[in-house]
């Protein structure tokens, strides 16, 4: 398996895993948990799982001094992206939030151009536009679903944070860092955000209280474990590897597969119906991914054919 195929495969797994966020988060909201408590457990459980896996595989936890600042910054930025997305669910339909979140491939391309002078090709922008159009067609929200200004701002900030994380991993001292070690410490630094947010300080008595909730329904612990495993560990590890193999912008475009994950779950588990509009959306998204993977090869094969037609 060549490097590009590895990167695309891992990026697709990352997208599908990250797309499971609403599936596990919304029942926890319905159970009465706050975003901070939910994400604290998500990151804490993920650290335990990831640390155990690294011990079994005998992987190093060692950090170099020059990696520390970048890793702390990227961990907090990724954590902030999770928090902002989960907060947006309180103000708007999760389907709308997931659609707006996909602004991040465009933001990645813009950051790479503005900061690093890397121009995206016409093929890359075509893939981004096709994928975004497909995702808009996949959206199946309620007609009366609110479009909150606060919700839009929160999810756009989440998208920007995720874009910065993707670029930061690819354009910093973290680029050559072992993926497991990178993920573990990103989670540790990310958890610190919720420790701070959940800690209340009484200035008069100098007392600290930790406002952490537990699920009212014991079955909700399964959702917390799934949040830690799928959209956190699996998504982070595979995304970090994908970025290393194929770069920031292509890895970000593969995020278009996130809403298809939600669609497959809806059809297979909840009996939702495929409409012609949704089928067109799927075709657009898959076409964008196909162009991303094999666009140049397709163009090179198709060019002689079109040249022959033009001569006639």
XYZ file of C-alpha atoms in Angstrom:
312
model
C 0.000 0.000 0.000
C 1.574 3.295 -1.094
C 1.754 6.419 1.057
C -1.165 8.228 -0.619
C -3.522 5.261 -0.275
C -2.533 4.926 3.385
C -3.207 8.628 3.971
C -6.604 8.537 2.243
C -7.663 5.358 4.067
C -6.657 6.756 7.448
C -8.266 10.136 6.697
C -11.514 8.372 5.769
C -11.469 6.425 9.045
C -10.799 9.666 10.944
C -13.752 11.389 9.264
C -16.133 8.486 9.839
C -15.096 8.270 13.510
C -15.402 12.019 14.139
C -18.836 11.979 12.500
C -20.136 9.854 15.407
C -20.011 12.825 17.846
C -23.755 13.666 17.742
C -24.765 9.982 17.979
C -23.188 9.678 21.433
C -23.403 13.294 22.649
C -27.107 14.064 22.113
C -28.394 11.261 24.408
C -26.029 12.562 27.115
C -27.504 16.060 26.730
C -30.978 14.529 27.041
C -29.781 12.828 30.249
C -28.945 16.274 31.687
C -25.154 16.375 31.362
C -23.334 19.611 30.564
C -20.842 19.894 27.711
C -17.931 20.372 30.144
C -18.710 17.234 32.173
C -19.305 15.200 29.033
C -16.005 16.273 27.478
C -14.082 15.814 30.745
C -15.077 12.144 30.803
C -14.454 11.847 27.069
C -10.868 13.063 27.373
C -10.112 11.360 30.711
C -11.333 7.964 29.471
C -9.471 8.446 26.194
C -6.219 9.155 28.099
C -6.624 5.922 30.098
C -7.353 3.899 26.934
C -4.539 5.480 24.953
C -2.040 5.164 27.797
C -2.911 1.490 28.305
C -2.533 0.800 24.588
C 0.874 2.499 24.539
C 2.058 0.496 27.562
C 0.994 -2.766 25.916
C 2.760 -1.753 22.689
C 5.765 -0.500 24.709
C 5.661 2.911 23.076
C 7.493 5.862 24.564
C 5.743 8.700 26.411
C 8.882 10.835 26.165
C 8.590 14.445 25.003
C 11.375 16.702 23.836
C 11.502 20.150 25.358
C 11.016 21.861 22.001
C 7.834 19.829 21.394
C 6.203 20.777 24.691
C 4.843 24.231 23.841
C 3.525 23.230 20.407
C 1.906 20.108 21.816
C 0.246 21.993 24.681
C -1.082 24.591 22.272
C -2.404 22.030 19.756
C -3.993 19.941 22.528
C -5.887 22.937 23.933
C -6.926 24.106 20.441
C -8.300 20.661 19.546
C -10.072 20.507 22.900
C -11.566 23.965 22.320
C -12.856 22.751 18.950
C -14.695 19.892 20.692
C -16.131 22.219 23.334
C -17.353 24.815 20.824
C -19.006 22.124 18.682
C -20.776 20.551 21.664
C -21.944 23.974 22.880
C -23.361 24.703 19.406
C -25.655 21.655 19.759
C -27.479 23.554 22.509
C -28.391 26.384 20.127
C -29.070 24.651 16.816
C -29.893 21.357 15.148
C -26.903 18.977 15.139
C -27.334 18.470 11.378
C -26.921 22.197 10.706
C -23.899 22.333 13.010
C -22.281 19.333 11.251
C -22.846 20.992 7.864
C -21.348 24.347 8.914
C -18.433 22.558 10.591
C -17.273 21.398 7.170
C -16.007 24.920 6.495
C -12.701 23.681 7.946
C -11.184 22.300 4.688
C -11.621 25.761 3.135
C -10.101 27.331 6.243
C -7.170 24.876 6.081
C -6.541 25.808 2.433
C -6.745 29.531 3.263
C -4.388 29.214 6.250
C -1.895 27.235 4.179
C -2.010 29.986 1.519
C -1.986 33.030 3.835
C 0.606 31.779 6.329
C 2.780 29.382 4.325
C 2.238 30.594 0.753
C 0.969 27.186 -0.358
C -1.621 27.623 -3.099
C -4.304 24.992 -3.491
C -4.732 23.717 -7.044
C -7.900 24.150 -9.092
C -8.526 20.439 -8.540
C -8.340 20.860 -4.760
C -10.825 23.766 -4.769
C -13.119 21.758 -7.054
C -13.057 18.911 -4.533
C -13.825 21.311 -1.666
C -16.784 22.929 -3.487
C -18.213 19.561 -4.596
C -17.892 18.103 -1.100
C -19.518 21.151 0.528
C -22.406 21.105 -1.981
C -22.900 17.395 -1.330
C -22.981 17.904 2.432
C -25.600 20.659 2.068
C -27.769 18.197 0.103
C -27.281 15.523 2.779
C -28.676 17.790 5.490
C -32.123 16.631 6.581
C -33.047 19.034 9.360
C -36.556 19.929 10.462
C -38.221 22.779 8.525
C -38.695 24.789 11.723
C -35.186 24.105 13.105
C -33.755 27.342 14.578
C -30.734 28.993 12.979
C -29.113 30.636 15.979
C -26.503 33.377 15.528
C -24.718 32.182 18.672
C -24.792 28.605 17.375
C -23.338 29.640 14.005
C -20.532 31.618 15.675
C -19.719 28.689 17.984
C -19.553 26.111 15.202
C -17.498 28.423 12.939
C -15.016 28.916 15.788
C -14.987 25.130 16.250
C -14.256 24.744 12.539
C -11.450 27.314 12.713
C -9.915 25.609 15.766
C -9.968 22.239 14.023
C -8.375 23.780 10.919
C -5.592 25.330 13.031
C -4.978 21.943 14.678
C -4.707 20.182 11.295
C -2.266 22.783 9.978
C -0.340 22.944 13.273
C 0.332 19.203 13.331
C 1.646 19.331 9.759
C 3.682 22.550 10.029
C 5.372 22.361 13.413
C 7.927 20.260 15.291
C 5.086 17.731 15.770
C 5.184 16.642 12.121
C 7.642 13.792 12.693
C 6.387 12.876 16.158
C 5.038 9.369 16.772
C 1.262 9.442 16.227
C 0.399 7.612 19.473
C 2.616 9.859 21.596
C 1.219 12.939 19.887
C -2.374 11.815 20.489
C -1.760 10.906 24.152
C -0.234 14.255 25.107
C -2.722 16.234 23.008
C -5.463 14.557 25.072
C -3.668 15.308 28.356
C -3.295 18.997 27.539
C -6.823 19.053 26.121
C -8.226 17.671 29.391
C -6.702 20.610 31.291
C -9.235 22.928 29.612
C -12.150 21.117 31.281
C -10.380 20.840 34.633
C -10.122 24.649 34.640
C -13.709 25.187 33.440
C -15.186 22.765 35.992
C -13.261 24.237 38.930
C -15.056 26.930 40.933
C -13.090 29.146 43.308
C -14.703 30.847 46.294
C -12.515 33.934 46.767
C -13.752 34.649 50.300
C -13.125 31.164 51.696
C -10.374 30.169 49.227
C -12.193 26.889 48.598
C -12.094 24.935 45.369
C -15.064 22.917 44.180
C -15.145 20.630 41.158
C -18.539 20.806 39.435
C -18.375 17.450 37.627
C -21.642 15.662 36.879
C -22.183 11.919 36.606
C -24.774 10.382 34.262
C -28.244 9.952 35.746
C -28.746 6.833 33.672
C -25.976 4.222 34.236
C -26.327 3.101 30.598
C -25.035 6.534 29.528
C -21.542 5.453 30.578
C -21.507 3.411 27.364
C -21.972 6.649 25.403
C -19.096 8.275 27.299
C -16.802 5.305 26.574
C -17.826 5.406 22.893
C -17.129 9.168 22.768
C -13.647 8.501 24.146
C -12.961 5.662 21.722
C -14.428 6.602 18.322
C -14.442 10.406 17.752
C -11.444 10.870 20.054
C -8.785 8.135 20.040
C -9.519 6.533 16.664
C -10.231 9.861 14.976
C -7.170 11.629 16.401
C -4.677 8.824 15.736
C -5.849 8.250 12.152
C -6.114 11.992 11.402
C -2.580 12.623 12.679
C -1.255 9.793 10.498
C -3.262 10.974 7.481
C -1.844 14.506 7.837
C 1.679 13.081 7.932
C 1.085 10.982 4.800
C -0.880 13.318 2.480
C -0.774 16.796 4.060
C -3.250 19.124 5.748
C -5.627 20.113 2.944
C -6.295 16.628 1.451
C -6.775 15.181 4.955
C -9.268 17.955 5.732
C -11.254 17.375 2.506
C -11.758 13.737 3.502
C -13.818 15.112 6.396
C -16.691 15.212 3.869
C -17.218 11.562 4.763
C -18.343 12.571 8.289
C -22.002 13.271 7.422
C -22.157 10.119 5.285
C -21.380 8.200 8.483
C -24.403 9.793 10.149
C -26.500 9.000 7.064
C -25.524 5.304 7.049
C -26.367 5.054 10.761
C -29.730 6.725 10.145
C -30.654 4.353 7.303
C -29.328 1.142 8.872
C -30.312 1.711 12.520
C -33.185 4.192 12.527
C -34.865 3.191 9.268
C -34.521 6.585 7.586
C -35.380 6.796 3.875
C -32.977 7.724 1.070
C -34.375 10.512 -1.112
C -33.135 11.530 -4.596
C -31.632 14.716 -3.089
C -29.633 12.686 -0.563
C -28.455 10.279 -3.273
C -27.175 13.257 -5.311
C -25.413 14.542 -2.183
C -23.718 11.168 -1.662
C -22.604 11.087 -5.308
C -21.114 14.594 -5.031
C -19.215 13.777 -1.832
C -17.874 10.471 -3.161
C -16.954 12.131 -6.474
C -15.020 14.812 -4.583
C -13.128 12.158 -2.621
C -12.450 10.168 -5.818
C -11.084 13.289 -7.534
C -8.927 13.996 -4.498
C -7.475 10.494 -4.581
C -7.094 9.934 -8.314
C -7.908 13.281 -9.942
C -4.614 13.791 -11.738
C -4.638 10.218 -13.025
C -8.240 10.583 -14.265
C -7.381 13.871 -16.008
C -4.285 12.378 -17.653
C -6.300 9.398 -18.919
C -9.236 11.520 -20.081
C -7.204 14.248 -21.841
C -6.260 12.188 -24.960
C -9.923 11.117 -25.322
C -11.203 14.705 -25.281
C -8.413 15.824 -27.597
C -9.538 13.248 -30.174
C -13.139 14.474 -29.892
C -12.069 18.101 -30.344
C -10.103 17.216 -33.497
C -13.209 15.699 -35.017
